[in-house]
Short mmCIF file of C-alpha atoms in Angstrom, two decimals:
data_model
loop_
_atom_site.label_atom_id
_atom_site.label_comp_id
_atom_site.label_asym_id
_atom_site.label_seq_id
_atom_site.Cartn_x
_atom_site.Cartn_y
_atom_site.Cartn_z
CA MET A 39 -17.61 -36.00 -77.16
CA THR A 40 -14.06 -35.10 -76.98
CA ARG A 41 -11.47 -36.32 -74.46
CA ASP A 42 -8.73 -34.34 -72.79
CA CYS A 43 -5.36 -35.50 -73.67
CA SER A 44 -3.77 -34.13 -70.62
CA VAL A 45 -2.14 -36.43 -68.08
CA ASP A 46 -2.96 -36.36 -64.39
CA ALA A 47 0.35 -36.17 -62.45
CA SER A 48 -1.19 -38.40 -59.82
CA VAL A 49 -1.19 -41.20 -62.26
CA GLY A 50 1.59 -43.62 -61.29
CA PRO A 51 2.54 -47.41 -61.28
CA ALA A 52 0.08 -48.12 -58.58
CA ALA A 53 -2.82 -46.70 -60.53
CA ILE A 54 -2.33 -49.10 -63.44
CA VAL A 55 -3.93 -52.24 -62.53
CA ASP A 56 -2.71 -55.69 -63.88
CA PRO A 57 -0.70 -54.45 -66.84
CA PRO A 58 -0.09 -56.92 -69.53
CA THR A 59 3.38 -58.60 -69.49
CA VAL A 60 5.55 -57.32 -72.18
CA THR A 61 8.22 -59.67 -73.53
CA LEU A 62 11.02 -59.06 -75.97
CA ALA A 63 10.65 -60.41 -79.35
CA ARG A 64 12.58 -63.68 -80.46
CA PRO A 65 15.46 -63.41 -82.88
CA SER A 66 13.34 -65.16 -85.52
CA VAL A 67 10.48 -62.51 -85.11
CA LEU A 68 13.23 -59.71 -85.36
CA ALA A 69 14.52 -61.39 -88.50
CA ARG A 70 10.99 -61.51 -89.99
CA GLU A 71 10.41 -57.88 -89.01
CA LEU A 72 13.72 -56.81 -90.53
CA ARG A 73 12.74 -58.39 -93.89
CA ARG A 74 9.38 -56.85 -93.72
CA ARG A 75 10.97 -53.38 -93.16
CA SER A 76 13.47 -53.96 -95.96
CA ALA A 77 10.72 -54.84 -98.21
CA ALA A 78 8.95 -51.70 -97.14
CA LEU A 79 12.00 -49.70 -98.03
CA ARG A 80 12.28 -51.34 -101.34
CA ALA A 81 8.67 -50.49 -102.03
CA LEU A 82 9.24 -46.71 -100.89
CA LEU A 83 12.51 -46.61 -103.08
CA CYS A 84 10.46 -47.91 -106.17
CA PHE A 85 7.63 -45.46 -105.38
CA GLY A 86 10.26 -42.72 -105.23
CA LEU A 87 11.59 -43.60 -108.52
CA VAL A 88 8.17 -43.91 -110.24
CA ALA A 89 7.00 -40.71 -108.68
CA GLY A 90 10.20 -38.88 -109.07
CA VAL A 91 11.39 -39.87 -112.52
CA ARG A 92 8.71 -38.16 -114.52
CA PRO A 93 8.92 -34.71 -112.69
CA LEU A 94 12.65 -34.81 -112.77
CA GLY A 95 12.48 -35.79 -116.49
CA ALA A 96 10.11 -33.07 -117.23
CA ALA A 97 12.27 -30.41 -115.32
CA THR A 98 15.28 -31.58 -117.35
CA SER A 99 13.58 -31.20 -120.68
CA ILE A 100 12.16 -27.84 -119.57
CA LEU A 101 15.57 -26.63 -118.42
CA ASN A 102 17.09 -27.60 -121.86
CA ALA A 103 14.15 -25.93 -123.84
CA PRO A 104 14.55 -22.44 -125.23
CA GLU A 105 13.18 -19.67 -123.01
CA PRO A 106 9.84 -19.17 -124.91
CA ALA A 107 8.99 -22.92 -124.02
CA LEU A 108 9.50 -22.33 -120.32
CA PRO A 109 5.95 -22.39 -118.42
CA TYR A 110 7.25 -19.84 -115.83
CA VAL A 111 10.42 -17.51 -115.46
CA PRO A 112 11.98 -17.21 -112.13
CA ALA A 113 11.68 -13.58 -110.80
CA HIS A 114 15.10 -12.56 -109.57
CA THR A 115 15.26 -8.78 -109.88
CA VAL A 116 18.12 -7.02 -111.57
CA LEU A 117 18.56 -3.59 -113.14
CA SER A 118 18.20 -4.31 -116.84
CA SER A 119 18.70 -0.80 -118.31
CA ALA A 120 18.52 2.94 -117.34
CA THR A 121 17.95 6.24 -118.98
CA PRO A 122 20.46 7.97 -119.13
CA ALA A 123 22.45 4.85 -119.80
CA PRO A 124 25.36 4.03 -117.56
CA ASP A 125 28.69 5.04 -118.38
CA THR A 126 27.60 7.23 -121.24
CA ILE A 127 27.85 11.06 -122.23
CA VAL A 128 24.46 12.67 -122.74
CA ARG A 129 24.43 15.43 -125.28
CA GLY A 130 20.87 16.47 -124.96
CA ALA A 131 18.71 17.67 -121.84
CA VAL A 132 18.07 15.37 -119.11
CA ARG A 133 14.80 15.94 -117.37
CA GLU A 134 14.20 12.65 -115.61
CA LEU A 135 15.78 9.37 -114.73
CA ARG A 136 14.31 5.86 -115.52
CA LEU A 137 15.50 2.70 -114.03
CA VAL A 138 14.13 -0.52 -115.87
CA PHE A 139 14.12 -3.77 -113.79
CA SER A 140 13.74 -7.30 -114.88
CA THR A 141 10.83 -8.03 -112.67
CA GLU A 142 7.99 -5.96 -110.89
CA VAL A 143 9.52 -3.68 -108.07
CA GLN A 144 7.75 -2.23 -104.98
CA LEU A 145 7.68 1.40 -105.19
CA ALA A 146 7.15 2.00 -101.38
CA LEU A 147 10.27 0.00 -100.85
CA SER A 148 12.36 1.95 -103.44
CA THR A 149 14.88 4.99 -103.12
CA VAL A 150 16.94 6.61 -105.95
CA VAL A 151 19.49 9.30 -105.04
CA LEU A 152 21.14 11.43 -107.99
CA ALA A 153 24.26 13.32 -107.28
CA GLY A 154 26.10 15.81 -109.27
CA PRO A 155 29.22 18.03 -109.17
CA ASP A 156 27.48 20.07 -106.35
CA GLY A 157 26.05 17.21 -104.22
CA VAL A 158 22.47 15.65 -104.29
CA VAL A 159 20.43 16.81 -106.95
CA ALA A 160 17.28 14.82 -106.41
CA THR A 161 16.02 11.96 -104.33
CA GLY A 162 12.24 11.79 -105.12
CA PRO A 163 9.34 11.53 -105.23
CA LEU A 164 9.55 8.35 -107.20
CA GLY A 165 6.92 6.85 -109.53
CA LEU A 166 6.14 4.01 -111.57
CA VAL A 167 5.89 4.26 -115.56
CA SER A 168 2.35 3.35 -116.50
CA GLY A 169 1.93 0.34 -118.85
CA GLU A 170 5.21 -1.20 -117.90
CA ALA A 171 3.91 -3.67 -115.23
CA SER A 172 5.55 -1.76 -112.31
CA ARG A 173 9.03 -2.62 -113.79
CA VAL A 174 10.24 0.88 -114.47
CA LEU A 175 11.09 3.54 -111.70
CA ARG A 176 10.82 7.23 -112.67
CA LEU A 177 12.60 10.08 -110.84
CA PRO A 178 11.43 13.50 -112.38
CA LEU A 179 13.91 16.31 -111.99
CA ALA A 180 13.05 19.90 -111.04
CA GLN A 181 15.24 21.26 -113.67
CA VAL A 182 17.33 20.21 -116.40
CA LEU A 183 20.65 18.82 -115.44
CA SER A 184 23.79 21.15 -115.95
CA ASP A 185 26.98 19.86 -117.44
CA GLY A 186 29.12 17.63 -115.28
CA ALA A 187 29.49 14.04 -113.89
CA TYR A 188 26.54 12.39 -112.19
CA LEU A 189 26.13 9.39 -109.93
CA VAL A 190 22.98 7.44 -109.37
CA GLU A 191 22.40 5.20 -106.29
CA TRP A 192 19.25 3.10 -105.99
CA VAL A 193 17.79 0.70 -103.62
CA THR A 194 14.56 -1.32 -104.27
CA ALA A 195 13.02 -4.74 -103.78
CA GLY A 196 11.26 -7.14 -106.11
CA LEU A 197 8.25 -9.38 -105.36
CA ASP A 198 10.13 -11.42 -102.88
CA SER A 199 11.11 -8.04 -101.15
CA HIS A 200 14.79 -9.03 -100.86
CA PRO A 201 16.74 -5.76 -100.84
CA ILE A 202 18.83 -5.08 -103.94
CA ASN A 203 20.88 -2.16 -104.71
CA GLY A 204 23.48 -0.53 -106.97
CA SER A 205 24.98 2.70 -108.70
CA TYR A 206 26.13 3.83 -111.94
CA GLY A 207 27.62 6.95 -113.51
CA PHE A 208 26.99 9.29 -116.54
CA GLU A 209 28.02 12.66 -117.76
CA VAL A 210 25.96 15.48 -119.38
CA ASP A 211 27.14 17.37 -122.39
CA ALA A 212 30.90 17.32 -121.69
CA PRO A 213 32.51 18.32 -125.08
CA ASP A 214 35.97 18.29 -123.59
CA ARG A 215 35.55 14.56 -122.81
CA LEU A 216 36.34 12.48 -126.03
CA ALA A 217 34.90 9.28 -124.30
CA PRO A 218 33.17 8.33 -121.07
CA PRO A 219 35.21 7.09 -118.30
CA ALA A 220 36.05 3.34 -118.26
CA PRO A 221 33.30 1.35 -116.67
CA ASP A 222 34.40 -0.79 -113.63
CA ARG A 223 32.44 -2.75 -110.97
CA ALA A 224 31.89 0.34 -108.89
CA ARG A 225 29.84 1.87 -111.72
CA ALA A 226 28.37 -1.22 -113.38
CA ILE A 227 24.63 -1.90 -113.07
CA GLY A 228 24.05 -3.54 -109.71
CA GLY A 229 27.58 -2.66 -108.53
CA THR A 230 28.50 -0.44 -105.58
CA ARG A 231 30.37 2.72 -105.42
CA ALA A 232 33.93 2.76 -103.78
CA ALA A 233 34.48 5.03 -100.99
CA GLY A 234 35.42 8.68 -102.16
CA GLU A 235 34.62 7.88 -105.77
CA GLY A 236 32.40 9.97 -107.96
CA PRO A 237 29.93 12.64 -106.85
CA ASP A 238 28.99 12.86 -103.27
CA THR A 239 25.40 11.24 -102.56
CA SER A 240 25.65 11.70 -98.80
CA GLY A 241 23.68 14.82 -98.68
CA GLY A 242 26.01 16.42 -96.32
CA ASP A 243 25.55 13.72 -93.70
CA GLY A 244 28.91 11.82 -94.44
CA GLU A 245 27.30 8.63 -95.77
CA SER A 246 26.04 7.80 -99.14
CA LEU A 247 22.85 5.82 -99.63
CA LEU A 248 24.74 2.53 -100.31
CA ASP A 249 26.78 3.12 -97.16
CA GLN A 250 23.52 3.76 -95.17
CA VAL A 251 21.93 0.56 -96.39
CA ALA A 252 24.89 -1.57 -95.73
CA VAL A 253 24.55 -4.05 -92.62
CA PRO A 254 27.19 -6.63 -91.52
CA ALA A 255 26.68 -9.76 -93.87
CA PHE A 256 26.17 -12.15 -91.08
CA LEU A 257 23.10 -10.30 -89.77
CA PRO A 258 20.63 -11.23 -92.42
CA VAL A 259 21.93 -14.78 -92.39
CA LEU A 260 21.70 -14.98 -88.59
CA ALA A 261 18.03 -13.66 -88.68
CA ARG A 262 17.09 -16.16 -91.29
CA TRP A 263 18.82 -19.00 -89.67
CA LEU A 264 17.13 -18.36 -86.22
CA LEU A 265 13.77 -18.10 -88.13
CA ASP A 266 14.42 -21.60 -89.69
CA VAL A 267 15.53 -22.97 -86.34
CA THR A 268 12.56 -21.65 -84.59
CA ALA A 269 10.15 -23.12 -87.28
CA VAL A 270 11.87 -26.54 -87.19
CA ALA A 271 11.72 -26.69 -83.27
CA LEU A 272 8.06 -25.67 -83.16
CA LEU A 273 7.10 -28.13 -85.78
CA GLY A 274 9.01 -30.76 -84.23
CA LEU A 275 7.38 -30.10 -80.82
CA ALA A 276 3.90 -30.24 -82.41
CA ALA A 277 4.78 -33.48 -84.32
CA PHE A 278 6.09 -35.34 -81.38
CA ARG A 279 3.00 -34.30 -79.31
CA TRP A 280 0.25 -35.27 -81.94
CA ALA A 281 1.96 -37.52 -84.45
CA ILE A 282 4.40 -39.64 -82.05
CA LEU A 283 3.21 -39.47 -78.58
CA GLU A 284 -0.35 -39.98 -79.66
CA GLN A 285 0.56 -43.22 -81.27
CA LEU A 286 1.75 -44.58 -77.87
CA ARG A 287 -1.52 -43.81 -75.93
CA GLY A 288 -2.43 -47.50 -75.79
CA GLU A 289 1.00 -48.66 -74.27
CA PRO A 290 0.79 -49.61 -70.50
CA TRP A 291 3.51 -47.18 -69.59
CA PHE A 292 2.10 -44.28 -71.53
CA ALA A 293 1.13 -42.30 -68.42
CA LEU A 294 4.56 -42.80 -66.77
CA VAL A 295 6.28 -41.25 -69.89
CA ALA A 296 3.67 -38.85 -70.89
CA ILE A 297 3.93 -36.77 -67.56
CA PRO A 298 7.57 -35.76 -67.90
CA ALA A 299 7.32 -35.64 -71.69
CA MET A 300 4.59 -32.99 -71.54
CA ARG A 301 6.46 -30.90 -68.90
CA GLN A 302 9.57 -30.90 -71.14
CA LEU A 303 7.56 -30.04 -74.22
CA TRP A 304 6.03 -27.10 -72.44
CA VAL A 305 9.39 -25.87 -71.40
CA ILE A 306 11.12 -25.97 -74.74
CA GLY A 307 7.73 -24.56 -76.08
CA TRP A 308 8.27 -21.39 -74.06
CA ALA A 309 12.05 -20.98 -75.17
CA ALA A 310 10.83 -21.14 -78.68
CA ALA A 311 8.11 -18.59 -77.91
CA ALA A 312 10.83 -16.21 -76.46
CA LEU A 313 12.99 -16.58 -79.55
CA GLN A 314 10.03 -15.85 -81.74
CA VAL A 315 9.41 -12.54 -79.76
CA VAL A 316 13.14 -11.54 -80.17
CA LEU A 317 13.10 -12.48 -83.88
CA LEU A 318 10.15 -10.19 -84.85
CA PRO A 319 12.03 -6.81 -84.22
CA LEU A 320 15.38 -8.23 -85.32
CA ARG A 321 13.81 -9.16 -88.75
CA LEU A 322 12.16 -5.90 -89.12
CA ALA A 323 15.30 -3.79 -88.08
CA VAL A 324 17.51 -5.51 -90.51
CA GLN A 325 15.17 -5.39 -93.60
CA ALA A 326 14.35 -1.72 -92.80
CA THR A 327 17.86 -0.88 -92.58
CA GLN A 328 18.78 -2.64 -95.86
CA LEU A 329 16.06 -0.86 -97.72
CA PHE A 330 15.85 2.62 -96.04
CA GLY A 331 19.09 3.21 -94.50
CA ALA A 332 19.04 6.36 -92.28
CA GLU A 333 15.18 6.49 -92.59
CA ALA A 334 14.74 2.93 -91.46
CA LEU A 335 12.56 4.06 -88.55
CA ALA A 336 10.51 6.56 -90.34
CA ARG A 337 9.58 4.35 -93.31
CA SER A 338 9.36 0.95 -91.56
CA SER A 339 5.60 1.14 -91.66
CA ALA A 340 6.07 0.64 -95.59
CA LEU A 341 7.43 -2.80 -94.74
CA TRP A 342 4.18 -3.91 -92.98
CA ASN A 343 2.25 -2.97 -95.98
CA SER A 344 4.43 -4.76 -98.50
CA LEU A 345 4.39 -8.35 -99.58
CA TRP A 346 7.29 -9.08 -97.24
CA GLY A 347 5.08 -7.58 -94.46
CA ALA A 348 2.76 -10.39 -94.81
CA SER A 349 5.43 -12.59 -93.31
CA LEU A 350 5.64 -10.10 -90.22
CA TRP A 351 2.01 -10.38 -89.69
CA VAL A 352 1.98 -14.16 -89.87
CA HIS A 353 4.93 -14.22 -87.56
CA LEU A 354 3.18 -11.93 -85.21
CA ALA A 355 -0.18 -14.02 -85.15
CA ALA A 356 1.93 -17.44 -84.82
CA THR A 357 3.75 -15.75 -81.73
CA LEU A 358 0.52 -14.62 -80.09
CA LEU A 359 -1.09 -18.01 -80.71
CA LEU A 360 2.01 -19.92 -79.55
CA VAL A 361 1.90 -17.99 -76.18
CA ALA A 362 -1.86 -18.54 -75.74
CA GLY A 363 -1.50 -22.14 -76.44
CA LEU A 364 1.25 -22.68 -74.05
CA SER A 365 -0.65 -20.91 -71.34
CA VAL A 366 -3.69 -23.06 -71.82
CA ALA A 367 -1.55 -26.43 -72.23
CA GLY A 368 0.39 -25.94 -68.91
CA VAL A 369 2.62 -28.55 -67.69
CA LYS A 370 -0.10 -31.20 -67.97
CA GLY A 371 -0.50 -30.80 -71.64
CA HIS A 372 -4.09 -29.94 -72.14
CA ARG A 373 -5.38 -30.77 -75.61
CA THR A 374 -6.90 -27.47 -76.45
CA GLY A 375 -3.50 -25.62 -75.72
CA TRP A 376 -1.52 -28.12 -77.87
CA ALA A 377 -3.99 -27.72 -80.60
CA ALA A 378 -3.41 -24.14 -80.64
CA ILE A 379 0.37 -24.68 -80.69
CA ALA A 380 0.17 -26.96 -83.63
CA VAL A 381 -1.84 -24.20 -85.46
CA ALA A 382 0.83 -21.86 -84.49
CA ALA A 383 3.57 -24.19 -85.76
CA VAL A 384 1.89 -24.41 -89.16
CA LEU A 385 1.67 -20.70 -89.56
CA VAL A 386 5.46 -20.48 -88.48
CA SER A 387 6.19 -22.79 -91.56
CA VAL A 388 4.72 -20.41 -93.80
CA VAL A 389 6.79 -17.41 -92.73
CA PRO A 390 10.01 -18.30 -94.49
CA ALA A 391 8.13 -18.80 -97.68
CA LEU A 392 6.54 -15.39 -97.54
CA SER A 393 9.93 -13.69 -96.92
CA GLY A 394 11.97 -15.86 -99.29
CA HIS A 395 12.57 -16.47 -103.05
CA ALA A 396 9.34 -18.65 -103.21
CA SER A 397 7.32 -15.27 -103.03
CA GLY A 398 9.33 -13.84 -106.13
CA THR A 399 7.98 -16.20 -108.57
CA GLU A 400 5.71 -13.96 -110.78
CA ARG A 401 3.34 -16.55 -112.34
CA LEU A 402 3.36 -19.36 -109.48
CA GLN A 403 3.61 -17.20 -106.41
CA ASP A 404 0.76 -18.79 -104.60
CA TYR A 405 1.78 -22.30 -105.49
CA MET A 406 5.31 -21.66 -104.65
CA VAL A 407 4.51 -20.26 -101.22
CA PHE A 408 2.42 -23.26 -100.36
CA ASN A 409 5.12 -25.63 -101.77
CA HIS A 410 7.88 -24.02 -99.65
CA GLY A 411 5.69 -23.91 -96.59
CA VAL A 412 5.14 -27.73 -96.99
CA HIS A 413 8.77 -28.20 -97.56
CA VAL A 414 9.61 -26.44 -94.12
CA ALA A 415 6.93 -28.28 -92.35
CA ALA A 416 8.29 -31.71 -93.62
CA ALA A 417 11.68 -30.53 -92.42
CA GLY A 418 10.31 -29.71 -89.10
CA ALA A 419 8.45 -33.06 -88.61
CA TRP A 420 11.77 -34.90 -89.55
CA VAL A 421 14.48 -32.83 -87.98
CA GLY A 422 12.35 -31.31 -85.36
CA GLY A 423 10.85 -34.55 -84.44
CA LEU A 424 14.37 -35.90 -83.97
CA LEU A 425 15.29 -33.12 -81.74
CA ALA A 426 12.02 -33.77 -79.76
CA LEU A 427 12.90 -37.40 -79.41
CA LEU A 428 16.48 -36.55 -78.04
CA LEU A 429 15.40 -33.76 -75.69
CA VAL A 430 12.03 -34.73 -74.73
CA GLY A 431 11.48 -38.55 -75.56
CA LEU A 432 14.58 -40.25 -74.23
CA PRO A 433 14.97 -38.13 -70.91
CA ALA A 434 11.12 -38.83 -70.28
CA VAL A 435 11.76 -42.60 -70.61
CA ARG A 436 14.68 -42.27 -68.33
CA GLU A 437 12.83 -40.16 -65.83
CA ALA A 438 9.75 -42.43 -65.81
CA ASN A 439 12.00 -45.58 -65.02
CA VAL A 440 9.43 -47.97 -66.62
CA PRO A 441 9.22 -51.04 -64.58
CA PRO A 442 9.84 -54.38 -66.24
CA LYS A 443 6.19 -55.67 -65.70
CA LEU A 444 5.23 -52.67 -67.92
CA GLY A 445 7.81 -53.51 -70.74
CA GLY A 446 10.82 -51.68 -69.24
CA ARG A 447 13.04 -48.87 -70.43
CA LEU A 448 14.18 -50.58 -73.69
CA SER A 449 10.69 -51.41 -74.77
CA SER A 450 9.59 -47.80 -74.22
CA VAL A 451 12.41 -46.38 -76.30
CA ALA A 452 11.85 -48.87 -78.98
CA SER A 453 8.19 -47.85 -79.23
CA LEU A 454 9.15 -44.12 -79.38
CA VAL A 455 11.68 -44.85 -82.19
CA ARG A 456 9.14 -46.73 -84.16
CA ALA A 457 6.57 -43.99 -83.82
CA PHE A 458 9.21 -41.44 -84.89
CA SER A 459 10.33 -43.45 -87.95
CA ALA A 460 6.83 -43.64 -89.14
CA VAL A 461 6.56 -39.80 -89.19
CA ALA A 462 10.15 -39.51 -90.46
CA VAL A 463 9.64 -41.66 -93.51
CA THR A 464 6.52 -39.70 -94.67
CA ALA A 465 8.19 -36.34 -94.04
CA VAL A 466 11.43 -37.33 -96.07
CA ALA A 467 9.27 -38.22 -98.98
CA VAL A 468 7.53 -34.91 -98.82
CA LEU A 469 10.80 -33.13 -98.35
CA VAL A 470 12.37 -34.49 -101.43
CA PHE A 471 9.37 -33.83 -103.70
CA THR A 472 8.92 -30.13 -102.62
CA GLY A 473 12.67 -29.63 -102.50
CA VAL A 474 12.75 -30.64 -106.31
CA VAL A 475 10.05 -28.24 -107.10
CA ASN A 476 11.83 -25.41 -105.21
CA ALA A 477 15.05 -26.22 -106.93
CA ARG A 478 13.61 -26.15 -110.28
CA VAL A 479 11.89 -22.91 -110.03
CA ILE A 480 14.21 -20.84 -107.97
CA LEU A 481 17.46 -22.22 -109.86
CA GLY A 482 15.75 -21.81 -113.20
CA SER A 483 18.72 -23.25 -115.30
CA TRP A 484 21.72 -25.65 -114.99
CA GLN A 485 24.01 -22.63 -115.54
CA THR A 486 22.78 -21.15 -112.14
CA LEU A 487 23.30 -24.48 -110.44
CA PHE A 488 26.83 -25.02 -111.76
CA GLY A 489 28.22 -21.49 -112.30
CA SER A 490 26.89 -19.30 -109.50
CA LEU A 491 27.57 -18.75 -105.66
CA TYR A 492 23.87 -19.85 -105.12
CA GLY A 493 24.38 -23.03 -106.96
CA ALA A 494 27.50 -23.90 -104.94
CA ILE A 495 25.72 -23.29 -101.71
CA PHE A 496 22.75 -25.25 -102.97
CA MET A 497 24.94 -28.36 -103.67
CA TRP A 498 26.53 -28.09 -100.39
CA LYS A 499 23.07 -28.24 -98.81
CA ILE A 500 22.00 -31.28 -100.89
CA GLY A 501 25.29 -32.93 -99.47
CA PHE A 502 24.39 -32.31 -95.96
CA VAL A 503 20.74 -33.48 -96.50
CA ALA A 504 22.18 -36.71 -98.19
CA LEU A 505 24.35 -37.38 -95.11
CA VAL A 506 21.39 -36.68 -92.68
CA GLY A 507 19.20 -38.98 -94.91
CA LEU A 508 21.90 -41.82 -94.71
CA LEU A 509 22.13 -41.52 -90.98
CA GLY A 510 18.41 -41.64 -90.84
CA LEU A 511 18.29 -44.88 -93.04
CA TYR A 512 20.94 -46.17 -90.68
CA HIS A 513 18.58 -45.64 -87.69
CA TRP A 514 15.61 -47.41 -89.48
CA LEU A 515 17.55 -50.34 -90.86
CA VAL A 516 20.12 -51.12 -87.93
CA VAL A 517 19.24 -49.14 -84.75
CA ARG A 518 15.53 -49.99 -84.61
CA PRO A 519 16.09 -53.69 -84.94
CA GLU A 520 18.75 -53.38 -82.08
CA LEU A 521 16.36 -51.62 -79.88
CA GLU A 522 13.53 -54.31 -80.61
CA GLY A 523 16.27 -56.83 -79.42
CA GLY A 524 16.98 -55.11 -76.24
CA ALA A 525 20.16 -52.94 -77.15
CA GLY A 526 21.13 -49.94 -79.34
CA VAL A 527 20.10 -47.04 -76.91
CA ASP A 528 23.74 -45.74 -76.86
CA SER A 529 24.03 -46.18 -80.52
CA LEU A 530 20.94 -44.19 -81.17
CA ARG A 531 21.91 -41.36 -78.91
CA ILE A 532 25.15 -41.07 -80.54
CA THR A 533 24.35 -41.09 -84.24
CA ALA A 534 21.04 -39.05 -83.61
CA LYS A 535 23.41 -36.22 -82.24
CA VAL A 536 25.56 -36.46 -85.35
CA GLU A 537 22.36 -36.39 -87.47
CA LEU A 538 21.12 -33.25 -85.75
CA GLY A 539 24.69 -31.56 -86.20
CA LEU A 540 24.50 -32.07 -89.87
CA ALA A 541 20.92 -30.73 -89.77
CA VAL A 542 22.18 -27.52 -88.26
CA LEU A 543 24.60 -27.24 -91.25
CA VAL A 544 21.65 -27.88 -93.55
CA LEU A 545 19.82 -24.79 -91.93
CA VAL A 546 22.80 -22.73 -92.23
CA ALA A 547 23.05 -23.60 -95.87
CA ALA A 548 19.32 -22.77 -96.12
CA ALA A 549 19.81 -19.37 -94.52
CA LEU A 550 22.65 -18.50 -96.92
CA LEU A 551 20.46 -19.47 -99.78
CA ALA A 552 17.58 -17.40 -98.62
CA THR A 553 19.90 -14.29 -98.41
CA THR A 554 21.73 -15.02 -101.70
CA VAL A 555 20.36 -13.85 -105.09
CA PRO A 556 20.53 -16.84 -107.59
CA GLU A 557 22.06 -15.00 -110.36
CA VAL A 558 22.58 -16.51 -113.80
CA PRO A 559 26.24 -16.26 -114.70
CA ALA A 560 27.10 -14.43 -117.90
#
């Protein structure tokens, strides 16, 4: 037989008969409790060392091993070579173009434009060369190229569906040229063409392919950051409802606090649902523009059928389930509705993995998507749970005005923080482990960590995470005992806000990492 976890608004102080008297712990009791928690912390640290040294040591040995010894290779797509080759003079007949990439590419998300002295020569249809593991794009030409300078512009996406593009030039049978033009960044593999340079690839519409797919740099980062914020918020709400508030059901003041808490959870849940609805078309529009340019609307259906499209479908399913769950839960917080909301939160945790670097690992794709999803879920339980504690838990205790005979306000706050700490400790342990795995696979080498933009952003993120962790440790070892002793509420509120501010910076760094290619420096 199941019981409803909703709270009847009619329940009040008068409905609770002869509650037990709650007394504050004596200093000696607090001292023993602090020693017990310190011992628990030492045990946790020892476990972390035992559990973490071997994986870290294995990762170090793998990173220092020659490439054949690696159990997997990170799949970060780049243009490896092309035929005709960039910045060369071709003396023979050219009947097709071939672009060879370092990993598998998605044909439906690819575009190649060839422009010559008289404008656009060919734009498709593209094909994949059989026997090449979907790594080689082929553009057949209707006729042999005449003499002159040509420019190739291309856009494609690898397994992770991150848009990549570039351009390069070559010449056909130019006997009056003793040497090809000097290569520069505008014509190098993976580079971009400067405005007004080389043949025109605009097809008469005034914009080249690379101009069409260009979007403001902040847009992809903003979309990703909002996605991460929504995931963390939803996971925090679900964690507060099921992992924190549920622990306190036996407390004599539970009904007084649960009524306003459920109402506030419901309000914030609808705000998150609204953000989910706005994010879906924003993510689709940004991704389609980066891949298809002027044809974004006409070709956007290809995205829904791609690997990246799986994240859109999960995003849509999570949004619908969230709306349904909130509708059923209502302000009283019916159990069935919040069960649906919890499932929606779990689905949302998978969306960043399906649309990020984790999905680009060729040999460990399923495992890395799972690992990254667990990583996001742990971050949501920790940071999102803290957000819910500040926006839901503390205001609910203040509104409830728990009478002294039921323990009073400080006892209620102490119990909330104690329940949150139990969740946070577990979440941090999972976060660290899954983060190490993500870093090992996505970074792939020490050179990427210390010699690339991706590595620099990653180290900033680790620094912010360390600061957040130190504040969390301060809450556990200092603020919690103060709350047990009848003080520390103001300290908790201030340091928790600082911790959340640092967590926002962590999410900004995560969004930058998700939209930055972790290139290995030359």
